[in-house]
Coordinates of C-alpha atoms (C1' of nucleotides) in Angstrom, one line a residue:
Chain A
M691 CA 76.4 86.2 144.2
G692 CA 77.4 86.9 141.2
R693 CA 80.0 84.7 139.6
A694 CA 82.8 83.6 140.4
P695 CA 86.4 85.7 140.4
C696 CA 88.4 86.2 137.6
C697 CA 91.4 85.1 139.1
D698 CA 92.4 83.1 141.9
D699 CA 95.0 85.2 143.5
I700 CA 96.3 88.3 140.9
S701 CA 99.1 89.4 142.8
E702 CA 100.9 86.0 142.3
L703 CA 100.1 86.2 138.5
K704 CA 103.2 86.9 135.8
K705 CA 103.1 90.3 133.9
G706 CA 105.0 91.3 130.9
P707 CA 106.9 90.0 128.2
W708 CA 105.6 86.4 127.3
T709 CA 108.8 84.2 126.4
P710 CA 108.3 81.2 124.1
E711 CA 107.3 78.7 126.3
E712 CA 104.8 80.2 127.3
D713 CA 103.4 81.1 124.1
E714 CA 103.9 77.6 122.9
L715 CA 101.8 76.3 125.5
L716 CA 99.3 78.9 125.1
V717 CA 99.3 78.1 120.8
S718 CA 99.3 74.5 121.9
Y719 CA 96.5 74.4 124.2
I720 CA 94.1 76.5 122.0
Q721 CA 95.3 73.7 119.3
K722 CA 94.2 71.2 121.4
H723 CA 91.0 72.6 122.6
G724 CA 90.2 75.7 121.2
L725 CA 88.8 78.7 122.6
G726 CA 86.4 78.9 125.4
S727 CA 86.9 80.0 129.0
W728 CA 89.8 83.1 129.2
R729 CA 89.3 82.6 132.8
A730 CA 89.6 78.7 132.3
L731 CA 92.6 78.4 130.2
P732 CA 95.4 80.1 132.0
K733 CA 95.6 77.0 134.5
A734 CA 94.2 74.2 132.5
A735 CA 97.0 75.5 129.6
G736 CA 99.8 75.4 132.5
L737 CA 99.8 79.6 132.5
N738 CA 100.5 81.7 134.9
R739 CA 98.7 84.6 133.3
C740 CA 95.8 86.4 133.9
G741 CA 93.1 85.2 131.5
K742 CA 93.0 88.4 130.4
S743 CA 96.5 88.7 129.0
C744 CA 96.2 85.1 127.6
R745 CA 93.4 86.3 125.5
L746 CA 95.1 89.9 124.9
R747 CA 98.0 87.0 123.6
W748 CA 96.4 85.5 121.7
T749 CA 94.4 87.9 119.7
N750 CA 97.0 91.1 119.2
Y751 CA 100.0 88.3 117.7
L752 CA 99.5 84.4 118.3
R753 CA 96.4 84.2 116.2
P754 CA 96.9 82.7 113.2
D755 CA 95.1 84.8 110.9
I756 CA 97.0 87.7 111.8
K757 CA 98.9 89.5 109.2
R758 CA 102.2 90.9 110.0
G759 CA 104.3 93.4 108.1
C760 CA 104.4 96.5 106.4
F761 CA 101.0 98.0 105.9
T762 CA 100.5 98.1 101.7
E763 CA 99.9 101.8 100.6
E764 CA 95.4 100.3 100.2
E765 CA 95.4 99.3 103.9
E766 CA 96.6 102.7 104.8
D767 CA 94.6 104.3 102.4
M768 CA 91.8 102.5 103.9
I769 CA 92.8 103.3 107.6
I770 CA 92.6 106.5 106.6
K771 CA 89.7 106.9 105.2
L772 CA 88.0 104.5 107.9
H773 CA 89.3 106.9 110.9
S774 CA 88.3 109.6 109.0
V775 CA 84.7 108.1 109.5
L776 CA 84.7 106.6 112.6
G777 CA 87.0 108.0 114.6
N778 CA 89.5 106.0 117.0
K779 CA 87.1 102.6 116.8
W780 CA 90.3 100.8 115.9
S781 CA 88.2 97.2 116.8
R782 CA 86.1 98.9 113.8
I783 CA 88.5 99.9 111.7
A784 CA 90.3 96.8 112.5
A785 CA 87.6 94.8 110.8
H786 CA 87.5 96.0 107.5
L787 CA 91.0 95.1 107.9
P788 CA 91.5 91.8 107.6
G789 CA 94.6 89.4 109.7
R790 CA 95.4 93.3 111.6
T791 CA 94.4 93.5 114.9
D792 CA 93.1 96.5 115.8
N793 CA 96.1 97.1 118.6
E794 CA 98.3 97.6 115.8
I795 CA 96.4 99.9 113.1
K796 CA 96.0 102.0 117.1
N797 CA 99.6 101.7 117.0
Y798 CA 100.4 101.9 113.0
W799 CA 98.0 105.3 113.3
N800 CA 99.9 106.8 116.0
T801 CA 103.7 106.3 115.3
H802 CA 103.1 106.3 111.6
L803 CA 100.2 107.7 109.8
R804 CA 98.4 110.8 112.5
K805 CA 102.0 112.0 111.9
K806 CA 102.2 112.0 108.6
L807 CA 99.0 114.5 108.0
L808 CA 100.2 116.5 110.6
Q809 CA 103.3 117.3 108.1
M810 CA 101.3 118.1 105.5
G811 CA 98.7 120.1 107.5
I812 CA 95.5 117.9 108.5
D813 CA 94.2 117.4 111.5
P814 CA 94.1 113.5 112.2
V815 CA 91.4 114.2 114.6
T816 CA 89.1 115.9 111.8
H817 CA 91.0 115.2 109.1
K818 CA 90.4 119.0 108.4
P819 CA 93.5 120.9 106.8
R820 CA 95.0 123.0 110.1
N821 CA 94.7 126.5 110.5
D822 CA 96.8 127.1 113.4
L823 CA 100.3 128.7 113.6
N824 CA 102.1 125.2 113.3
L825 CA 100.5 125.6 109.3
L826 CA 103.6 128.1 109.0
A827 CA 106.1 125.4 109.8
N828 CA 104.6 123.4 107.2
L829 CA 104.4 126.0 104.8
S830 CA 108.1 126.3 105.1
Q831 CA 108.7 122.7 104.9
L832 CA 107.2 122.2 101.9
L833 CA 108.2 124.8 100.1
S834 CA 111.3 123.7 100.8
T835 CA 110.5 120.1 99.6
T836 CA 108.9 121.6 96.7
Q837 CA 112.2 123.3 95.8
N838 CA 114.5 120.1 96.1
L839 CA 111.7 118.7 93.8
G840 CA 113.8 120.4 91.2
P841 CA 112.4 123.7 88.4
M842 CA 109.3 123.0 86.1
M843 CA 108.6 125.2 83.2
N844 CA 105.5 126.5 84.9
P845 CA 103.9 124.2 87.7
W846 CA 100.7 124.7 86.9
D847 CA 101.0 123.4 83.7
I848 CA 99.0 119.6 83.8
N849 CA 100.7 118.6 80.6
N850 CA 104.3 119.2 82.2
A851 CA 102.7 116.9 85.4
L852 CA 101.9 114.3 83.0
R853 CA 104.7 114.2 81.5
I854 CA 107.5 114.5 83.6
Q855 CA 106.3 111.9 86.8
P856 CA 108.3 112.6 89.2
N857 CA 107.0 116.6 89.4
A858 CA 103.3 115.2 90.2
A859 CA 104.1 115.3 93.4
A860 CA 105.9 118.5 93.5
E861 CA 102.4 119.1 92.2
V862 CA 100.6 118.5 94.6
A863 CA 103.3 119.9 96.8
K864 CA 102.6 123.3 95.6
L865 CA 98.8 123.3 95.2
Q866 CA 98.9 121.9 99.5
V867 CA 101.1 125.1 100.2
L868 CA 98.7 127.4 98.2
Q869 CA 95.5 125.5 99.9
N870 CA 97.0 126.4 103.3
I871 CA 98.1 129.6 102.0
F872 CA 94.4 130.7 101.0
Q873 CA 93.6 128.9 104.5
I874 CA 95.9 131.7 106.3
L875 CA 94.4 134.1 104.1
N876 CA 90.8 133.4 104.6
T877 CA 91.2 132.7 108.6
N878 CA 92.7 136.1 108.7
N879 CA 91.2 138.0 106.3
P880 CA 86.8 137.2 106.2
S881 CA 86.8 139.5 102.7
L882 CA 88.9 137.4 101.0
S883 CA 86.4 134.5 101.5
S884 CA 83.7 136.6 99.8
S885 CA 86.2 137.2 96.5
S886 CA 86.0 135.1 94.2
S887 CA 88.7 136.6 92.4
L888 CA 91.3 134.5 94.9
S889 CA 90.1 131.1 94.8
L890 CA 91.9 127.7 94.0
P891 CA 91.5 125.7 90.9
N892 CA 89.7 122.7 91.6
M893 CA 91.7 119.3 91.5
D894 CA 89.5 116.6 89.9
Q895 CA 89.3 113.7 89.1
T896 CA 90.8 113.1 86.1
M897 CA 94.0 115.5 87.4
A898 CA 94.4 113.6 90.4
L899 CA 94.0 109.9 87.7
N900 CA 96.4 111.5 85.3
L901 CA 99.4 111.8 88.2
G902 CA 99.0 108.3 88.7
S903 CA 98.0 108.5 91.8
S904 CA 94.6 107.0 93.8
Y905 CA 91.6 109.3 94.3
S906 CA 88.4 108.8 95.9
N907 CA 85.9 111.5 97.8
G908 CA 87.7 114.3 96.5
M909 CA 91.0 112.9 97.6
V910 CA 94.4 112.1 96.7
N911 CA 97.1 109.8 97.7
I912 CA 100.3 110.1 96.2
N913 CA 101.8 107.5 97.3
N914 CA 100.3 106.1 94.1
I915 CA 102.4 108.8 91.9
S916 CA 105.2 106.7 90.6
N917 CA 108.6 107.4 90.8
P918 CA 111.5 106.1 88.8
M919 CA 114.0 107.3 91.5
C920 CA 112.0 105.2 94.1
S921 CA 112.9 101.6 93.9
T922 CA 110.2 99.9 96.2
S923 CA 111.4 96.7 95.3
Q924 CA 114.6 96.7 97.0
G925 CA 112.2 98.5 99.0
F926 CA 114.5 102.2 99.4
C927 CA 113.2 105.4 98.3
H928 CA 115.9 107.4 97.4
A929 CA 113.5 110.9 96.2
P930 CA 113.7 113.3 99.0
N931 CA 110.6 112.4 101.2
F932 CA 107.7 113.7 100.5
A933 CA 107.0 114.8 103.7
V934 CA 109.1 114.4 107.4
G935 CA 108.6 111.7 109.3
P936 CA 111.8 109.9 111.5
S937 CA 115.0 110.2 110.6
H938 CA 114.6 106.5 110.3
Q939 CA 112.7 103.7 109.6
Q940 CA 112.7 100.4 111.8
P941 CA 112.5 97.3 109.5
I942 CA 109.9 95.4 111.4
V943 CA 111.8 92.5 112.8
D944 CA 110.3 90.5 115.9
H945 CA 113.4 90.9 117.6
K946 CA 112.6 88.4 120.3
Y947 CA 110.6 85.3 118.3
D948 CA 111.7 85.1 114.7
T949 CA 115.0 83.4 115.1
N950 CA 113.7 81.7 118.7
T951 CA 110.8 79.9 117.3
P952 CA 109.6 80.8 113.8
E953 CA 107.3 77.8 114.1
L954 CA 105.2 79.2 116.2
Y955 CA 104.7 82.2 113.7
N956 CA 103.5 80.7 110.9
S957 CA 101.5 84.0 109.7
S958 CA 103.1 85.9 107.1
L959 CA 105.6 86.8 109.8
D960 CA 107.8 89.9 108.2
T961 CA 111.1 89.8 108.2
N962 CA 112.0 91.5 105.5
N963 CA 112.9 95.4 105.7
C964 CA 110.3 97.8 105.3
N965 CA 112.1 100.5 104.2
K966 CA 109.2 102.0 102.1
S967 CA 109.1 106.0 102.4
L968 CA 107.6 106.5 105.5
S969 CA 106.0 109.7 105.0
S970 CA 104.5 109.8 101.4
T971 CA 100.6 109.3 102.3
T972 CA 98.7 112.7 101.3
T973 CA 95.3 113.4 101.2
Y974 CA 93.6 116.6 99.2
E975 CA 90.9 117.8 99.0
T976 CA 89.1 119.4 96.2
L977 CA 88.9 122.6 96.6
D978 CA 85.4 124.9 95.9
E979 CA 86.1 128.7 95.7
N980 CA 87.6 129.7 99.0
K981 CA 85.9 127.0 101.0
L982 CA 88.2 124.4 102.5
P983 CA 85.9 121.7 102.8
S984 CA 86.0 118.8 105.1
L985 CA 88.0 116.1 104.3
V986 CA 85.2 113.8 105.6
N987 CA 82.3 112.7 103.5
I988 CA 79.6 114.2 105.1
S989 CA 77.5 111.9 104.3
P990 CA 75.9 109.7 107.0
E991 CA 78.8 107.7 109.0
V992 CA 76.7 103.8 107.8
S993 CA 76.2 105.1 104.1
T994 CA 80.3 106.8 104.0
V995 CA 81.4 102.4 105.9
N996 CA 79.5 100.9 103.7
Q997 CA 80.8 102.7 100.0
I998 CA 84.3 102.0 101.6
E999 CA 83.0 98.5 101.9
S1000 CA 81.6 98.3 99.0
N1001 CA 84.8 99.8 97.1
T1002 CA 86.8 97.4 99.0
N1003 CA 87.0 94.3 96.7
S1004 CA 87.3 96.8 93.8
T1005 CA 90.7 96.5 91.9
N1006 CA 92.4 99.3 92.8
G1007 CA 90.5 99.1 96.7
F1008 CA 88.7 102.8 95.6
S1009 CA 86.7 103.7 93.4
A1010 CA 86.9 107.4 91.5
L1011 CA 83.8 109.0 93.7
G1012 CA 85.3 112.3 93.3
P1013 CA 83.5 115.0 91.4
T1014 CA 84.2 115.8 87.7
T1015 CA 85.0 119.7 86.8
D1016 CA 85.4 121.1 83.6
G1017 CA 88.4 122.7 83.3
F1018 CA 90.0 122.4 85.7
F1019 CA 92.7 124.6 86.3
E1020 CA 90.6 127.6 84.2
G1021 CA 91.0 129.4 87.5
W1022 CA 94.7 129.2 87.3
D1023 CA 95.1 130.4 83.9
K1024 CA 93.6 133.2 84.8
L1025 CA 95.1 134.2 87.8
L1026 CA 98.7 133.4 86.1
D1027 CA 97.5 135.1 83.1
D1028 CA 97.3 138.3 84.8
G1029 CA 99.5 141.1 86.3
N1030 CA 100.5 139.4 89.0
S1031 CA 101.4 136.0 87.3
D1032 CA 105.3 136.7 88.2
F1033 CA 105.1 137.2 91.3
W1034 CA 103.4 134.1 91.7
K1035 CA 105.5 131.8 89.2
Q1036 CA 108.4 133.2 91.0
F1037 CA 107.1 132.5 94.4
I1038 CA 106.2 129.4 93.5
N1039 CA 109.9 128.3 91.8
Chain B
dA1403 C1' 132.7 104.4 122.2
dA1404 C1' 129.1 106.2 125.6
dT1405 C1' 125.3 108.2 125.3
dA1406 C1' 121.1 110.9 124.9
dG1407 C1' 117.2 111.0 122.4
dA1408 C1' 113.7 109.4 119.2
dC1409 C1' 111.0 105.7 118.0
dT1410 C1' 108.6 101.4 118.2
dC1411 C1' 105.1 98.2 119.6
dA1412 C1' 103.9 94.6 122.6
dA1413 C1' 101.5 94.7 126.9
dC1414 C1' 99.0 96.3 130.9
dC1415 C1' 95.6 99.3 132.5
dG1416 C1' 91.1 101.2 133.3
dC1417 C1' 86.5 101.7 131.6
dA1418 C1' 82.0 100.1 130.1
dG1419 C1' 78.5 97.2 128.4
dT1420 C1' 76.8 92.5 129.0
dA1421 C1' 76.3 88.3 131.2
dA1422 C1' 75.7 85.0 134.4
dT1423 C1' 74.4 84.0 139.2
Chain C
dC1186 C1' 66.4 93.9 140.2
dA1187 C1' 70.8 93.8 142.6
dT1188 C1' 75.4 92.3 142.3
dT1189 C1' 80.2 91.0 140.2
dA1190 C1' 82.3 88.8 136.9
dC1191 C1' 83.3 88.6 131.3
dT1192 C1' 84.7 90.6 127.5
dG1193 C1' 85.9 94.1 124.5
dC1194 C1' 87.7 98.4 123.9
dG1195 C1' 91.3 102.8 124.0
dG1196 C1' 94.6 105.0 125.9
dT1197 C1' 98.7 104.7 128.1
dT1198 C1' 103.6 103.3 129.6
dG1199 C1' 107.8 100.9 128.9
dA1200 C1' 111.5 98.0 127.7
dG1201 C1' 114.1 97.7 123.7
dT1202 C1' 116.3 99.3 119.6
dC1203 C1' 117.9 103.0 116.3
dT1204 C1' 120.2 106.9 115.4
dA1205 C1' 122.6 111.1 115.6
dT1206 C1' 126.4 113.3 118.0

DNA sequence: AATAGACTCAACCGCAGTAAT
DNA sequence: CATTACTGCGGTTGAGTCTAT
């Protein structure tokens, strides 16, 4: 004989969305009696709900320490980085993001971050560049985006990139375009892989930082590229979206509760518009010759997670871990200086 | 104004590991 | 040791909302 059943008669228990009255019952009961047996809670609190449903409601929504509202760029970085190491271990990822629930992170990944990575030609599962045919769609998209961002004298001129910050995104976009091209070339023509004449320049830590990006483990986050066209104080970005997301961005507003029972939600319920550009996080990896190494740190999971944990407390969220490569862009100078440079310049512009 | 499609996210479902009997 | 509930987790669903036509 085992334990008593979880719920006496599950068929008569209410399911579906919680009402403000039910929330109040649950919150006031837990405030009085604390957390105990979820099985006994519904009856004691006067709720016609399964204990499992109560637990879910509490942990995912009513808990006072839950941080609601927009994810910050640092949180996005952290999620992407942790996901590259842990995969869909949402609870473990959530453990590194105080106030965020696994459910919330899972939803945010599926609705925002996953799409971002896909649009940038990065497989959200492996965190490696995609090499399937869908890549071609991304190429045309990136090319048009690049063109919309305006002409530059020399797109690979680091001085231009530094001088004209708004073009930094275009710089990175072009790098991505060429990375994709080289990937296709390498995929379809193995002989190119062994040739040293076609190599992407390393975008090293110095450049990444100079571009105003957060950079870690060879990954660049263009979220942090400053853009005078993007007014974060107003929450609207008038610059072209770097990647393509949904045509709209819904404000994070709890339609059910923000006006009905605000007293229940003493956590930082964000009723402001969250119109920051949905699609500006992009990761790039340091390119090594023709290889397209993984975004994933190949060191053991534990040490990587520990690294992230230790970096969480740093001022910018991440420390610069990428390798420094002297003479970056040397390869491109060579490439652009040779007889084919006109082709490339025309192609890029 | 109506409507179809897209998007978001709270909530549910089912599985696996753990604990109690 | 076997059985069964409890708990936590990840995948999935569907109602509500927004946008485009």
